């Protein structure tokens, strides 16, 4: 694209100067109430919901009001084209309109609104476009509903297979195909889209900073040099259901203790490695205040050390001060993905799996292993580990051999 007076500017894709859309502030006013939660004030625009549909209608209206060619691809991504989409070597900009739970107003929409605003400004200046320009809204970018980020773009790039996408399930047991069908889309049409990718010559995205680096440095704009890799895991903790008001502490196998230990261990390991880690999702059965639960599942999102942000997070890349003692947590790497801390071999009550969230743990079998009780005065018949009460079965059961929990990457 060129400004007036530049002789290199072609006119085959010159815009219609009389076509314009809503102003920058009008666009923000229209989007502001969509999906905003009345209590938290944050946004809950999850994929294939009513809020998501409203955002999609907004995007299409903005595209058509500017005389752009509107397209919806096979994976639910929205495109607005200026110039011939088939010409190739296009300049593409945009972002997403869905949100994380209680996300901020600018997280994603900033890149979409600014792309329309930038086009309006270029047209106002009389800019002549020598290449096709596309504005895009990627669908299900945040992964807030199905637990996997960038579903729309992953499918387009072939990084997520159709079979894997069809197995995605939300917390209510609704599959991705069911959610798409309810929103009026055909989930059987999803899949790689190499022809559309071949149209793109360059892509640029404006995104609000998700941190305080610019605030602390005093810079107004930062340019990303790489994408921060991360992983998501689901931990299943198994214990034994019992009455919370009468069961002796020494007799309890409470999976919530193992969950708590793992949360603290993840924080310790992240701090030692210069990384970040958070447990942001948990499900407990039966979720009663007067019951010891037999099972809980928790979701973790760690990222590798800041010193080596684009290399695999492996035990060799971690840095532990020599004076720091080992805790009851360890890290391992599986399938080339960063692995969060898990319970040690003395308390292996946690397992990981990429399975989707379910409300009822219907097919979960206990996986306890014996551990000696070091509490003074304890007897072998009442053996219980002091730091993890769900690691040892009752005496009447045959103890299983001790083994380290398997760490499996949670997609995303």
Short mmCIF file of C-alpha atoms in Angstrom, two decimals, residues 79-222:
data_model
loop_
_atom_site.label_atom_id
_atom_site.label_comp_id
_atom_site.label_asym_id
_atom_site.label_seq_id
_atom_site.Cartn_x
_atom_site.Cartn_y
_atom_site.Cartn_z
CA UNK A 79 -12.55 -12.74 6.96
CA UNK A 80 -13.18 -9.30 5.45
CA UNK A 81 -11.32 -8.71 2.17
CA UNK A 82 -10.33 -5.56 0.31
CA UNK A 83 -9.15 -6.52 -3.15
CA UNK A 84 -9.12 -9.94 -4.77
CA UNK A 85 -8.72 -12.70 -2.14
CA UNK A 86 -7.36 -15.09 -4.76
CA UNK A 87 -4.56 -12.73 -5.83
CA UNK A 88 -2.26 -13.98 -3.08
CA UNK A 89 0.50 -12.29 -1.07
CA UNK A 90 -2.17 -10.55 1.00
CA UNK A 91 -1.55 -8.43 4.08
CA UNK A 92 -3.73 -9.77 6.91
CA UNK A 93 -4.43 -8.18 10.28
CA UNK A 94 -6.89 -8.80 13.09
CA UNK A 95 -7.21 -10.90 16.22
CA UNK A 96 -10.13 -12.54 18.04
CA UNK A 97 -13.36 -11.56 19.79
CA UNK A 98 -13.82 -14.43 22.24
CA UNK A 99 -12.46 -14.10 25.78
CA UNK A 100 -10.95 -15.93 28.70
CA UNK A 101 -13.29 -16.18 31.73
CA UNK A 102 -13.81 -12.61 32.95
CA UNK A 103 -11.37 -11.29 30.38
CA UNK A 104 -10.75 -7.60 29.79
CA UNK A 105 -12.44 -5.45 27.16
CA UNK A 106 -9.27 -5.08 25.04
CA UNK A 107 -8.03 -8.68 25.11
CA UNK A 108 -8.56 -9.63 21.47
CA UNK A 109 -11.10 -7.00 20.38
CA UNK A 110 -8.35 -4.37 20.35
CA UNK A 111 -6.76 -6.10 17.35
CA UNK A 112 -10.08 -6.40 15.51
CA UNK A 113 -11.41 -2.90 16.20
CA UNK A 114 -8.04 -1.31 15.40
CA UNK A 115 -7.85 -3.17 12.08
CA UNK A 116 -11.16 -1.68 10.96
CA UNK A 117 -10.08 1.72 12.31
CA UNK A 118 -6.74 1.49 10.50
CA UNK A 119 -8.50 0.71 7.23
CA UNK A 120 -10.78 3.70 7.75
CA UNK A 121 -7.77 5.96 8.34
CA UNK A 122 -5.90 4.68 5.30
CA UNK A 123 -8.94 5.31 3.15
CA UNK A 124 -9.32 8.80 4.62
CA UNK A 125 -5.75 9.53 3.56
CA UNK A 126 -6.42 8.27 0.05
CA UNK A 127 -4.05 5.33 0.33
CA UNK A 128 -3.81 3.12 -2.76
CA UNK A 129 -3.52 -0.61 -2.13
CA UNK A 130 -1.23 -2.70 -4.31
CA UNK A 131 -1.96 -5.97 -2.52
CA UNK A 132 -5.12 -7.53 -1.10
CA UNK A 133 -5.88 -6.65 2.49
CA UNK A 134 -7.80 -8.92 4.85
CA UNK A 135 -9.18 -8.36 8.35
CA UNK A 136 -9.75 -11.53 10.39
CA UNK A 137 -11.51 -12.73 13.53
CA UNK A 138 -10.13 -16.12 14.54
CA UNK A 139 -12.71 -18.35 16.19
CA UNK A 140 -12.27 -20.00 19.60
CA UNK A 141 -8.85 -18.42 20.08
CA UNK A 142 -8.78 -18.42 23.87
CA UNK A 143 -10.02 -21.98 24.44
CA UNK A 144 -12.11 -20.95 27.43
CA UNK A 145 -14.91 -23.42 26.70
CA UNK A 146 -13.19 -26.56 25.40
CA UNK A 147 -9.80 -26.21 27.11
CA UNK A 148 -7.75 -25.89 23.91
CA UNK A 149 -6.52 -22.53 22.66
CA UNK A 150 -6.45 -21.40 19.02
CA UNK A 151 -8.90 -24.03 17.74
CA UNK A 152 -9.88 -22.05 14.65
CA UNK A 153 -6.33 -21.26 13.57
CA UNK A 154 -4.99 -24.69 14.57
CA UNK A 155 -7.57 -26.41 12.38
CA UNK A 156 -6.79 -24.11 9.46
CA UNK A 157 -3.06 -24.79 9.76
CA UNK A 158 -3.57 -28.55 10.18
CA UNK A 159 -2.12 -28.51 13.70
CA UNK A 160 -5.37 -29.94 15.12
CA UNK A 161 -6.92 -32.94 13.41
CA UNK A 162 -10.63 -33.28 12.79
CA UNK A 163 -10.72 -36.34 15.04
CA UNK A 164 -9.08 -34.44 17.90
CA UNK A 165 -11.42 -31.48 17.46
CA UNK A 166 -14.49 -33.71 17.51
CA UNK A 167 -13.39 -35.15 20.85
CA UNK A 168 -13.23 -31.74 22.54
CA UNK A 169 -15.84 -31.44 25.30
CA UNK A 170 -16.80 -28.57 27.57
CA UNK A 171 -17.59 -28.74 31.28
CA UNK A 172 -21.23 -29.63 30.62
CA UNK A 173 -20.33 -32.58 28.40
CA UNK A 174 -21.20 -30.74 25.16
CA UNK A 175 -18.87 -31.69 22.31
CA UNK A 176 -17.47 -29.22 19.83
CA UNK A 177 -19.61 -30.61 16.96
CA UNK A 178 -22.72 -30.29 19.12
CA UNK A 179 -21.87 -26.70 20.06
CA UNK A 180 -21.17 -25.74 16.45
CA UNK A 181 -24.40 -27.36 15.27
CA UNK A 182 -26.40 -25.50 17.94
CA UNK A 183 -24.86 -22.25 16.65
CA UNK A 184 -25.78 -23.11 13.05
CA UNK A 185 -22.37 -24.28 11.82
CA UNK A 186 -21.31 -27.57 10.21
CA UNK A 187 -18.64 -29.30 12.30
CA UNK A 188 -18.18 -31.95 9.59
CA UNK A 189 -16.69 -29.30 7.32
CA UNK A 190 -13.79 -28.36 9.61
CA UNK A 191 -10.21 -29.23 8.75
CA UNK A 192 -6.98 -27.97 7.15
CA UNK A 193 -7.32 -25.06 4.74
CA UNK A 194 -4.03 -24.82 2.80
CA UNK A 195 -5.57 -22.78 -0.04
CA UNK A 196 -6.58 -20.01 2.36
CA UNK A 197 -3.18 -20.05 4.05
CA UNK A 198 -1.50 -19.71 0.65
CA UNK A 199 -3.24 -16.37 0.17
CA UNK A 200 -1.40 -14.79 3.11
CA UNK A 201 1.86 -12.95 2.52
CA UNK A 202 2.13 -11.18 5.88
CA UNK A 203 0.19 -11.11 9.14
CA UNK A 204 0.34 -8.49 11.87
CA UNK A 205 -1.68 -8.33 15.08
CA UNK A 206 -2.13 -5.55 17.60
CA UNK A 207 -2.77 -7.00 21.06
CA UNK A 208 -3.10 -5.48 24.48
CA UNK A 209 -0.21 -6.33 26.79
CA UNK A 210 -1.08 -9.10 29.24
CA UNK A 211 1.27 -8.00 31.96
CA UNK A 212 3.20 -4.96 33.23
CA UNK A 213 6.40 -4.95 31.18
CA UNK A 214 5.53 -1.83 29.19
CA UNK A 215 4.13 -0.16 32.27
CA UNK A 216 7.39 -0.70 34.14
CA UNK A 217 9.64 0.22 31.21
CA UNK A 218 7.67 3.32 30.22
CA UNK A 219 7.37 2.20 26.60
CA UNK A 220 4.07 2.74 24.80
CA UNK A 221 4.46 -0.11 22.29
CA UNK A 222 6.31 -3.41 22.29
#
